[in-house]
Amino acid sequence: MKGQEWYQADDVAKEYDDVRFGDGGRVIDRREKEAVLSAVGPVEGKRVLEVACGTGRFTTMLADQGADIVGLDISREMLEQGRRKVQESGLSDRVEFMRGDASRLPFPDDHFDSVVAMRFFHLMDEPAPFLRELRRVSKDQVFFDTFNRRSARVLYTWLLPMGSRLYSEDDVVSMLSAADLQLAGEAHDFVLPYGFYRNLPGWVARAFRAADETVGRTVPGDYVASVSYWDARVPGKPTDADGDTATDADDDTTTTDGATTADDEHADATPDTDAA
Amino acid sequence: MKESLLDIVCCPLDKEDLELDATEREDGEVIAGTLTCTECGEVYPIEDGIPNLLPPDMREEEEAAA
């Protein structure tokens, strides 16, 4: 796949953070981290998996907030950068990096409290099996973003070296329903595509971002947002309605297995088919 | 990787337990060695402290490309 090759090139990995999140890119970096933290946090003591973690931007942040986290990626070069970063920040105790395939994860069912996949689905031609697999290893939450079909992103994507799959809201709704996940929250942001910000000096980017936020707060702004964040939950497993499910999960990995998993041949798991 | 990772990871193919054979350790971490599936016998390398749990078909594809 075009995307995978691009991300695995060694020189791309080395300069990835500088080029993509230096200067104007910081506006994006901050917003994305905010999106992850507000949906996944508080993460203290939680088990988290980040797939397609790259150099570990979110993995490091979540470990810093107290999560017990595994960062998984296919690229050895990216992970080496991540490992170095984690060692430098003294977070090695809470972080493990590994190479793996997101459609065949090396973890048992229902192991993690949250599974995070940022900048992942735009690389996938066939997202459904991946989403199902993320759900399999999560006992509560799957959080991911998509780049939207109905935005300035369409033009921009055409120019990218790694290509991108763009999604409509209906695409995501039917993906979730096929993976037996429930949508718990969504957010739409960035009227202007990321690449626009990345090439600007920081102060110019911040000014545009202010305008972007203003437009984004309007209804048509939502309609043309280039990025969406999706907070999905595993039905029938502990919801975070009163928030204290994460803490008692670590005494025994297998307590809820079998009894409460919703994998009973989808007997009652198809109510949302006409929602799209 | 830390040895405690063995409590979490399993074979990506059949989800069975993995057995560690460490050939190099440093500061409580396994730097090099292998993880072998106790069921299917598939061997997964640990390189520079990072276990490679890509399924064998993806690993070969990549080696061929390199």
Coordinates of N, CA and C in Angstrom, one line a residue, chain B residues 38-61:
Chain B
T38 N 3.5 -21.1 21.9 CA 3.5 -22.4 22.5 C 2.6 -23.4 21.8
E39 N 1.8 -22.9 20.9 CA 0.8 -23.7 20.2 C 1.3 -24.0 18.7
C40 N 1.5 -22.9 17.9 CA 1.8 -23.2 16.5 C 3.3 -23.1 16.2
G41 N 4.1 -22.7 17.2 CA 5.5 -22.7 17.0 C 6.1 -21.6 16.2
E42 N 5.3 -20.7 15.8 CA 5.8 -19.5 15.1 C 6.7 -18.7 15.9
V43 N 7.8 -18.2 15.3 CA 8.9 -17.5 16.1 C 8.8 -16.0 15.7
Y44 N 8.7 -15.2 16.7 CA 8.7 -13.7 16.5 C 10.0 -13.1 17.1
P45 N 10.7 -12.4 16.3 CA 12.0 -11.8 16.8 C 11.8 -10.5 17.7
I46 N 12.7 -10.3 18.6 CA 12.8 -9.0 19.4 C 14.0 -8.3 18.9
E47 N 13.8 -7.1 18.3 CA 14.9 -6.4 17.7 C 15.1 -5.0 18.3
D48 N 16.2 -4.7 18.9 CA 16.5 -3.5 19.6 C 15.4 -3.2 20.6
G49 N 15.0 -4.2 21.3 CA 14.1 -4.0 22.4 C 12.6 -3.9 22.0
I50 N 12.4 -4.0 20.7 CA 11.0 -3.9 20.1 C 10.6 -5.3 19.5
P51 N 9.6 -5.9 20.2 CA 9.2 -7.2 19.6 C 8.5 -7.0 18.3
N52 N 8.8 -7.9 17.4 CA 8.1 -7.8 16.1 C 7.0 -8.9 16.0
L53 N 5.8 -8.5 16.3 CA 4.7 -9.4 16.3 C 3.8 -9.3 15.0
L54 N 4.5 -8.8 13.9 CA 3.8 -8.9 12.6 C 3.6 -10.3 12.3
P55 N 2.5 -10.7 11.8 CA 2.3 -12.1 11.3 C 3.3 -12.4 10.2
P56 N 3.7 -13.7 10.1 CA 4.8 -14.1 9.2 C 4.6 -13.6 7.8
D57 N 3.4 -13.6 7.3 CA 3.2 -13.2 5.9 C 3.6 -11.7 5.7
M58 N 3.3 -10.9 6.6 CA 3.7 -9.4 6.5 C 5.2 -9.2 6.7
R59 N 5.8 -10.1 7.5 CA 7.2 -10.0 7.8 C 8.0 -10.3 6.5
E60 N 7.5 -11.4 5.8 CA 8.2 -11.8 4.6 C 8.1 -10.8 3.5
E61 N 6.9 -10.3 3.4 CA 6.6 -9.3 2.4 C 7.6 -8.1 2.5

